[in-house]
XYZ file of C-alpha atoms in Angstrom:
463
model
C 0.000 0.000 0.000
C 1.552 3.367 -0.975
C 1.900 6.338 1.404
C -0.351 8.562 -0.663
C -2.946 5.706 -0.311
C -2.602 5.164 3.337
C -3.103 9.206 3.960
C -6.042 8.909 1.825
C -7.481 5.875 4.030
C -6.525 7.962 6.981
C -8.655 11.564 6.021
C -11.729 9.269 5.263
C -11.260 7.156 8.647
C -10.703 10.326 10.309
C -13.477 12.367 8.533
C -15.792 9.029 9.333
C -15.018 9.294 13.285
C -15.944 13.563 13.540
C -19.279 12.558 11.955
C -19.941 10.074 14.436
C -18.506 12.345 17.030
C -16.259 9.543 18.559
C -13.622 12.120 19.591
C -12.145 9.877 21.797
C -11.118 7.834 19.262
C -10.587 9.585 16.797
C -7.273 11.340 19.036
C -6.212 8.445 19.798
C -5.519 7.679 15.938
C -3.827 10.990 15.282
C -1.257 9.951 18.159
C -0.088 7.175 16.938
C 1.001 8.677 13.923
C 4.249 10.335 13.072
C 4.509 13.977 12.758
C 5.254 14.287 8.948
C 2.077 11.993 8.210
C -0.501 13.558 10.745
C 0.271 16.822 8.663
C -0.090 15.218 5.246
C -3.962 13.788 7.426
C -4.754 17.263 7.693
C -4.092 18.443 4.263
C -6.351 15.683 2.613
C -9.131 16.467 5.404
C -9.439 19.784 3.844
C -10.744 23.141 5.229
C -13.956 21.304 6.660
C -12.572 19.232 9.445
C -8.590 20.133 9.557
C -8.998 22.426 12.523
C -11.236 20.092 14.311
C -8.538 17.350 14.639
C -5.880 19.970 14.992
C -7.379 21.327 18.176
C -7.514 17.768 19.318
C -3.686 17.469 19.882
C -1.394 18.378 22.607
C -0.324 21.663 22.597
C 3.828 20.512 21.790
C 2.402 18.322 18.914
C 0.273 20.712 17.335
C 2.762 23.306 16.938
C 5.123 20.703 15.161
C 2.805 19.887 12.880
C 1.798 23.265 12.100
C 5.636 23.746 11.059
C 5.394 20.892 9.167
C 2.143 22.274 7.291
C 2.274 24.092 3.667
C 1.682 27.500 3.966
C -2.121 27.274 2.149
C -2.606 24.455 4.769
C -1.263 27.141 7.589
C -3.706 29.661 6.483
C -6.533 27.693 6.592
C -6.004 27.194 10.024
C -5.212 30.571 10.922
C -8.171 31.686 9.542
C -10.714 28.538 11.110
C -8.965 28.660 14.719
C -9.781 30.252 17.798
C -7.377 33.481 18.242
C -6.306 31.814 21.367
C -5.632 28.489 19.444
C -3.479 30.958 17.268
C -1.484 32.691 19.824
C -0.634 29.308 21.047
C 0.973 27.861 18.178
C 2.344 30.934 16.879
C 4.108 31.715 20.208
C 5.517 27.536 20.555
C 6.722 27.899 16.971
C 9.901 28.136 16.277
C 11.463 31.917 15.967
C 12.352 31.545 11.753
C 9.344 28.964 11.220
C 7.493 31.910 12.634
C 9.102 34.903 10.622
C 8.708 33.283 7.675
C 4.901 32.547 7.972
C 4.138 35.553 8.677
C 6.161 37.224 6.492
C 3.937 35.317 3.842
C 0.747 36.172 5.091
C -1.403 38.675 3.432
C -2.602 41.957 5.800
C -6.310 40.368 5.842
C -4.978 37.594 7.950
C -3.100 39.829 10.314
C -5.878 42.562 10.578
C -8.357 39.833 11.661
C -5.813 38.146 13.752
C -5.627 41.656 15.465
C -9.289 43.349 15.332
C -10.963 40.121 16.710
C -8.800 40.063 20.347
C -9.331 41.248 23.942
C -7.501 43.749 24.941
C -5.255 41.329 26.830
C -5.397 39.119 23.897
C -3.995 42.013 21.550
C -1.154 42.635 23.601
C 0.140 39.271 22.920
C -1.183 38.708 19.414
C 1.235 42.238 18.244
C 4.360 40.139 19.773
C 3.352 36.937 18.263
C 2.446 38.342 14.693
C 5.788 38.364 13.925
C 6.827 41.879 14.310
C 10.601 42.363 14.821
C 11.273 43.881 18.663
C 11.678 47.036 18.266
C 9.118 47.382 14.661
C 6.583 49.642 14.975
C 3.647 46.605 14.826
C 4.394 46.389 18.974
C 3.402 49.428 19.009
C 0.520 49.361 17.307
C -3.524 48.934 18.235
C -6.331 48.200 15.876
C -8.566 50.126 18.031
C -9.464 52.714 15.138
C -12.302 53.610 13.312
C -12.170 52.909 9.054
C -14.883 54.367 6.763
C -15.371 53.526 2.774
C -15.397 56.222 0.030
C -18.392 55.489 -1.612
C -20.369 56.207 2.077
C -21.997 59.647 2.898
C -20.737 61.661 5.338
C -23.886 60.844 7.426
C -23.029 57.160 6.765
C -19.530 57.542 8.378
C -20.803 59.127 10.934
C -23.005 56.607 12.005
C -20.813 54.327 11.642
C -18.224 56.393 13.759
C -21.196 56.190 16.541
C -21.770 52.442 16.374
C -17.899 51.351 16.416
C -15.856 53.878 17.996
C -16.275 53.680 21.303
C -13.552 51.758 21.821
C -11.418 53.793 19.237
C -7.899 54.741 20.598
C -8.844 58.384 19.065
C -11.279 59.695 16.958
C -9.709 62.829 15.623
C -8.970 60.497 12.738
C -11.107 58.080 10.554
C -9.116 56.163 7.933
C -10.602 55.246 4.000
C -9.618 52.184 3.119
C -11.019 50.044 0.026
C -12.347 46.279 -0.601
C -9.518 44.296 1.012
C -8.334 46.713 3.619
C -6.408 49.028 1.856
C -5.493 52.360 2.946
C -6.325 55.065 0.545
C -6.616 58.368 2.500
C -7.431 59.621 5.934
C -9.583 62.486 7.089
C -10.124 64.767 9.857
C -13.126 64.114 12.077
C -13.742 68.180 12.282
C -14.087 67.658 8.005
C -16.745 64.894 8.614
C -18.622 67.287 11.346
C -18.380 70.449 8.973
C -19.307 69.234 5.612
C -23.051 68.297 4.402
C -24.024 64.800 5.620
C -25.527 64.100 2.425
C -21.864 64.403 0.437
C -19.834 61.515 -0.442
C -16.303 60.586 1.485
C -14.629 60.318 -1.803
C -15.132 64.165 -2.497
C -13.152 65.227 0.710
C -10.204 62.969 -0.136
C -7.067 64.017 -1.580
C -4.895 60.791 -1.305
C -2.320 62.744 0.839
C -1.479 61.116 3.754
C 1.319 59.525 5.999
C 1.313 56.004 6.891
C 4.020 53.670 8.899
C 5.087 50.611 8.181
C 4.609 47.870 10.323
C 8.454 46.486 9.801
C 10.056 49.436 10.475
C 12.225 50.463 13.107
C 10.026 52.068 16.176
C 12.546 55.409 15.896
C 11.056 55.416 12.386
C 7.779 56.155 14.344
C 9.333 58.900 16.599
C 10.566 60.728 13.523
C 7.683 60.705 11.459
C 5.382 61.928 14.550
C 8.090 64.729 14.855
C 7.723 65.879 11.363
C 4.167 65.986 10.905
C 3.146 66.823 14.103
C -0.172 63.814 14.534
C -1.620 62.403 17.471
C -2.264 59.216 15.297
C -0.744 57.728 12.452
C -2.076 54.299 10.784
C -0.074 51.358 10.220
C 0.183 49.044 7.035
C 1.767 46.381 5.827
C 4.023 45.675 2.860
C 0.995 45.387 0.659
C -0.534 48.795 2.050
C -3.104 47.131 3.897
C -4.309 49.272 7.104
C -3.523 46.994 10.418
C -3.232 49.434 13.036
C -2.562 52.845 14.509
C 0.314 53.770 16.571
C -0.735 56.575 18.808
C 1.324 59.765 20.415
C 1.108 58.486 23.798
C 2.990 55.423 22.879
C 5.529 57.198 20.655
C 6.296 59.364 23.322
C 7.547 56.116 25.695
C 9.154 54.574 23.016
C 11.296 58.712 22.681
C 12.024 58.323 26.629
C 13.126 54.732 26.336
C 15.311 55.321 23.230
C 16.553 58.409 25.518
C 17.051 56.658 28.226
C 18.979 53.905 26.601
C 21.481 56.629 24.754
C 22.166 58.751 28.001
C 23.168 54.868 29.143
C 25.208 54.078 26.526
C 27.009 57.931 26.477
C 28.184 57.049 29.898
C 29.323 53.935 29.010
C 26.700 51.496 30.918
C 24.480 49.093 29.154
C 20.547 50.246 29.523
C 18.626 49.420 32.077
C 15.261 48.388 31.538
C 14.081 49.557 35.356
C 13.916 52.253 37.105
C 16.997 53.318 38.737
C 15.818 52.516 42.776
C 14.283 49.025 41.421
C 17.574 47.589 40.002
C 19.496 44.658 42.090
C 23.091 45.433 43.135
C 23.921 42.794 40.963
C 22.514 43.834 38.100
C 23.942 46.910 38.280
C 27.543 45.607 38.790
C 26.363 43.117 35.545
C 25.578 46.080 33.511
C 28.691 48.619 34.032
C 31.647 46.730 35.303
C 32.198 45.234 32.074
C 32.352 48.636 30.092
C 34.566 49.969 32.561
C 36.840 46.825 32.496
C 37.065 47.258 28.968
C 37.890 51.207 29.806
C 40.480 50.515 31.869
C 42.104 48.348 29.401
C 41.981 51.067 26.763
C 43.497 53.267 29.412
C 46.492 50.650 30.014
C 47.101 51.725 26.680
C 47.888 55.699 27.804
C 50.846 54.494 29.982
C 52.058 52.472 27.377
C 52.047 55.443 25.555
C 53.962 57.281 27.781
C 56.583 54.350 28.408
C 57.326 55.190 24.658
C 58.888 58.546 25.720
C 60.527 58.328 28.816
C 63.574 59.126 27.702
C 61.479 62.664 26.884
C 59.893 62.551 30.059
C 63.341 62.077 31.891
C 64.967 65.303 29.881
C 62.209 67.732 30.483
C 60.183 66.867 33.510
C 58.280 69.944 33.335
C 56.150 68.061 30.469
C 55.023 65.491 32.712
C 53.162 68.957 34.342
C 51.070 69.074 31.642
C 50.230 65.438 30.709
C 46.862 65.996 32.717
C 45.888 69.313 31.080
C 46.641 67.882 27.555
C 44.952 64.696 27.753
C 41.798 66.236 29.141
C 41.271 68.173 26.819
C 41.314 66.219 24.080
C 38.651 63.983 25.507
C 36.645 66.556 26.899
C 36.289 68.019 23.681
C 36.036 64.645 21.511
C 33.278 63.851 24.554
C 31.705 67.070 23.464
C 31.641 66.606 20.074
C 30.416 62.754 20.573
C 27.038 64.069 22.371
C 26.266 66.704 19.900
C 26.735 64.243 16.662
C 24.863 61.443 18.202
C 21.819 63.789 19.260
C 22.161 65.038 15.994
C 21.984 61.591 14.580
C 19.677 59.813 16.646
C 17.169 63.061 16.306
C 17.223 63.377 12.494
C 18.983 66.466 12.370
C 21.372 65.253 10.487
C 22.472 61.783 8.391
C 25.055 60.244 6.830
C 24.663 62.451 3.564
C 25.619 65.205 5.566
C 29.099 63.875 6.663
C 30.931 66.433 4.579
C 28.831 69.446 6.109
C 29.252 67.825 9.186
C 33.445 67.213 9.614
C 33.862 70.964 7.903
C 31.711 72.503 10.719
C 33.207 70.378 13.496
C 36.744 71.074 12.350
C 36.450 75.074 12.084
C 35.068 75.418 15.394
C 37.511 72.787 16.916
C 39.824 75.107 15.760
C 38.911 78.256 17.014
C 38.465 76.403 20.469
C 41.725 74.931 19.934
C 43.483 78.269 19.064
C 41.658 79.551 22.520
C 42.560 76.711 24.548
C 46.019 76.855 22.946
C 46.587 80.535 23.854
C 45.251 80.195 27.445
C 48.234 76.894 27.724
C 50.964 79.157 26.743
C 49.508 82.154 28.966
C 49.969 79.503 31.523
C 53.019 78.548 31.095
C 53.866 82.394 30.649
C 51.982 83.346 34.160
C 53.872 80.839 35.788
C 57.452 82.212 34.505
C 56.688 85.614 35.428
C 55.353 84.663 39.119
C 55.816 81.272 39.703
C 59.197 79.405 40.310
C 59.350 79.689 36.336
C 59.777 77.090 33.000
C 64.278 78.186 32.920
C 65.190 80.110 29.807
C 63.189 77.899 27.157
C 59.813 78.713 28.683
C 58.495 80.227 25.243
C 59.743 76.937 23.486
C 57.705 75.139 26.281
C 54.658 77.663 25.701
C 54.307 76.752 22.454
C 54.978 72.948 23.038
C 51.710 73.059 25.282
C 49.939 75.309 22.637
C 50.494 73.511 19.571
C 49.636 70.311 21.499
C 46.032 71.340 22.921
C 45.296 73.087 19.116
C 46.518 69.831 17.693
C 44.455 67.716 20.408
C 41.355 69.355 20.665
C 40.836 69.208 16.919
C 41.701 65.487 16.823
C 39.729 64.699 20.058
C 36.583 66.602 18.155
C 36.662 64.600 14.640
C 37.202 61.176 16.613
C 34.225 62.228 18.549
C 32.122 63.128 14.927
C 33.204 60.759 13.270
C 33.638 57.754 15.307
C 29.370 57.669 15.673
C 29.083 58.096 12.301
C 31.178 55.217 11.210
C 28.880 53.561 13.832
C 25.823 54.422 12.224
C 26.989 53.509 8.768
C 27.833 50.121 10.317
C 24.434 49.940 11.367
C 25.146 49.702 14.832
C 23.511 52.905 17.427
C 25.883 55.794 17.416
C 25.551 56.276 20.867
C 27.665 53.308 21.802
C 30.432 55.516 20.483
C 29.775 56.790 24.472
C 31.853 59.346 25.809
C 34.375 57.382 28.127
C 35.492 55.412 24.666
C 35.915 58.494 22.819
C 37.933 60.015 25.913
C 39.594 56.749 25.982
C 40.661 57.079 22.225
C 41.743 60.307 22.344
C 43.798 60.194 25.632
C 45.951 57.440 23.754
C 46.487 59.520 20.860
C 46.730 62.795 22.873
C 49.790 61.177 24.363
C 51.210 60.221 21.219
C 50.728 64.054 19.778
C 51.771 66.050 22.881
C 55.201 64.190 23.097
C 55.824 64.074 19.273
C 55.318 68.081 19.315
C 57.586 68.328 21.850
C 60.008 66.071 19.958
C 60.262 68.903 17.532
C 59.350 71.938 19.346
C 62.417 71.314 22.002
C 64.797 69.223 19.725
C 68.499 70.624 20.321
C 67.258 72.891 23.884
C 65.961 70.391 26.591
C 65.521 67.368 24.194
């Protein structure tokens, strides 16, 4: 007897025992077969009775054999389960099985999938749909009100009455076409201050924003910035309308992405609780690590130094000034750091404006370098003139220190502009370019500048 002839006997012996209602048996059956052939049963059984014998299995069997399932088979199912049937085997599958169904699935499926939950229910159908962790579909709620352009005004408003009570907002009703499609959205003030008796399709102009479900949940925070919305609808790839994201819940998602920056610019992984709520250990978990890795990098300053003792052991006075130099550099490559990854992270500027960008950063690290430079050598001056004094080479050593903080500053302030940049490009957050890295960077190389100026500032007098 051939396979395809014993899944054949199998559908009609299983088909026989849901007619007679012998449940019972009927399970018993489907358990004794192997996982590959109980979802070959279910294909021949057809739309009528496949999710009948699929909610007969055990939870762990059911979602194998839903992997196992063609995708046609799979969507049957989805659409003749319960939505709690569906969150179940959605959330047992398997993280890429998962993806890949749902990346197949038209927006139909997912609005109904969606629309049709408790509140509760909702929650966890947005993480089970598929949606990528931080996508703008967990943000999303189909609690919104959609009218069709061939309705009246007074239509749509009735309509509005009899399903939008539990609308997120109602400043906003959304057009969509046969198949969910969104074509336009309109004000609720147009609906109240136009004649009832006119058609939706004369107050639409086909201009409107939309987000899509995929995309990155900053995506959301710009596009709310720009256009200034309380609500913006969500779609899918095909343009079909499954949710709105709302202010409110843009507005966490700009504190958390915040939050997680300031975090990261001090050189601590986020934390996802509040800052009395986190364990000791946690803590400890979260930053000792980054600052291990700091204090490595700063291993790498004395190593520096080591490089030039023989400098060091000539003209002590430079060793004066290793502090001043060093912190400069990082202070302004720090500085420079925050502003480009604010700039970044806000949309004030990209990676197309990297030119602009290094040309403004450079001029004004030079003018703060010239300042900086000409308050080191006043310094160095002050202290000749009332202080035990620099010997008869102070000017040389003036403009050893001055040269050194022009020539750090402006390298500390292009590490720190471009270093996020480079991050971004890489497609890794800018902001883990934090400040104690950049400082880190540009101590190292501060080093290496400051004694390499002095190498030729002071050859032939104290070196």
């Amino acid at each position: 007897m051939t396979p395809t002839l014993d899944v054949e006997m199998l559908a009609e012996r299983s088909a026989a025992l849901i007619a007679e209602r012998r449940f019972g048996e009927l399970k018993r059956l489907l358990l004794g077969l192997d996982v590959p052939d109980l979802a070959e049963a279910i294909v021949e059984l057809g739309r009528e009775h496949e999710a009948v014998v699929f909610r007969l299995l055990p939870k762990e069997r059911a979602t194998s054999v839903f992997e196992h399932l063609p995708f046609e088979a799979q969507q049957n199912l989805l659409y003749s389960l319960a939505d709690a049937d569906v969150a179940q085997v959605l959330d047992d599958m398997s993280p890429d099985d998962r993806t890949e169904l749902l990346g197949e699935l038209p927006g139909k499926v997912t609005k109904r999938l969606v629309n049709l939950l408790s509140p509760e229910e909702r929650e966890v159908a947005t993480r089970l749909l598929g949606y990528p962790e931080e996508s703008i579909g967990r943000l999303m709620t189909p609690d919104y009100v959609q009218v069709k352009s061939h309705w009246t005004v007074r239509e749509a408003l009735d309509h509005v009455r009899q399903y939008g009570r539990d609308s997120e907002t109602l400043n906003v009703v959304y057009v969509t076409e046969k198949g969910g499609r969104l074509i336009d959205d309109l004000r609720m003030r147009e609906l109240l201050l136009t004649a009832p008796e006119r058609r939706i399709a004369e107050l639409m102009d086909f201009q409107f924003i939309a987000l899509e479900a995929h995309e990155d949940q900053e995506e959301a925070v710009a596009e709310f910035r720009k256009h200034d919305r309380t609500a913006l609808p969500v779609v899918d790839r095909d343009g079909i309308l499954v949710g709105i994201v709302t202010v409110d819940d843009v507005l966490d998602v700009a504190e958390a992405e915040a939050t997680e920056d300031i975090h990261l610019l001090g050189g601590s992984s986020a934390f996802d609780e509040p800052y009395l709520s986190i364990r000791i250990g946690t803590m400890v978990r979260k930053r000792a690590p980054w600052l291990v890795l700091l204090f490595f990098g700063q291993m790498l300053t004395a190593t520096a130094m080591s490089g030039f003792q023989d400098a060091l052991s000539q003209a002590l006075v430079l060793a004066l000034f290793v502090p001043l130099i060093i912190s400069s550099g990082g202070n302004s490559g720090s500085q420079a750091a925050t502003l480009i990854i604010r700039a970044l992270t806000t949309g004030e500027a990209s990676l197309r404006d990297w030119g602009r960008v290094v040309a403004r950063e450079a001029v004004a690290a030079g003018i703060i370098g010239l300042l900086l430079a000409a308050l080191g050598f006043a310094r160095v001056a002050l202290g000749q003139a009332f202080g035990t004094g620099f010997g008869e080479h102070w000017i040389l050593i003036g403009a050893t220190i001055g040269l050194s903080l022009l020539f750090v500053v402006l390298w500390g302030s292009l590490v720190g502009t471009i270093l996020p940049m480079i991050l971004q490009r890489l497609g890794a957050d800018p902001a883990a370019s934090s400040t104690p890295f950049v400082a880190t960077l540009v101590d190292v190389t501060g080093i290496v500048l400051y004694f390499s100026v002095a190498t030729l500032v002071l050859r032939g007098t104290l070196l």
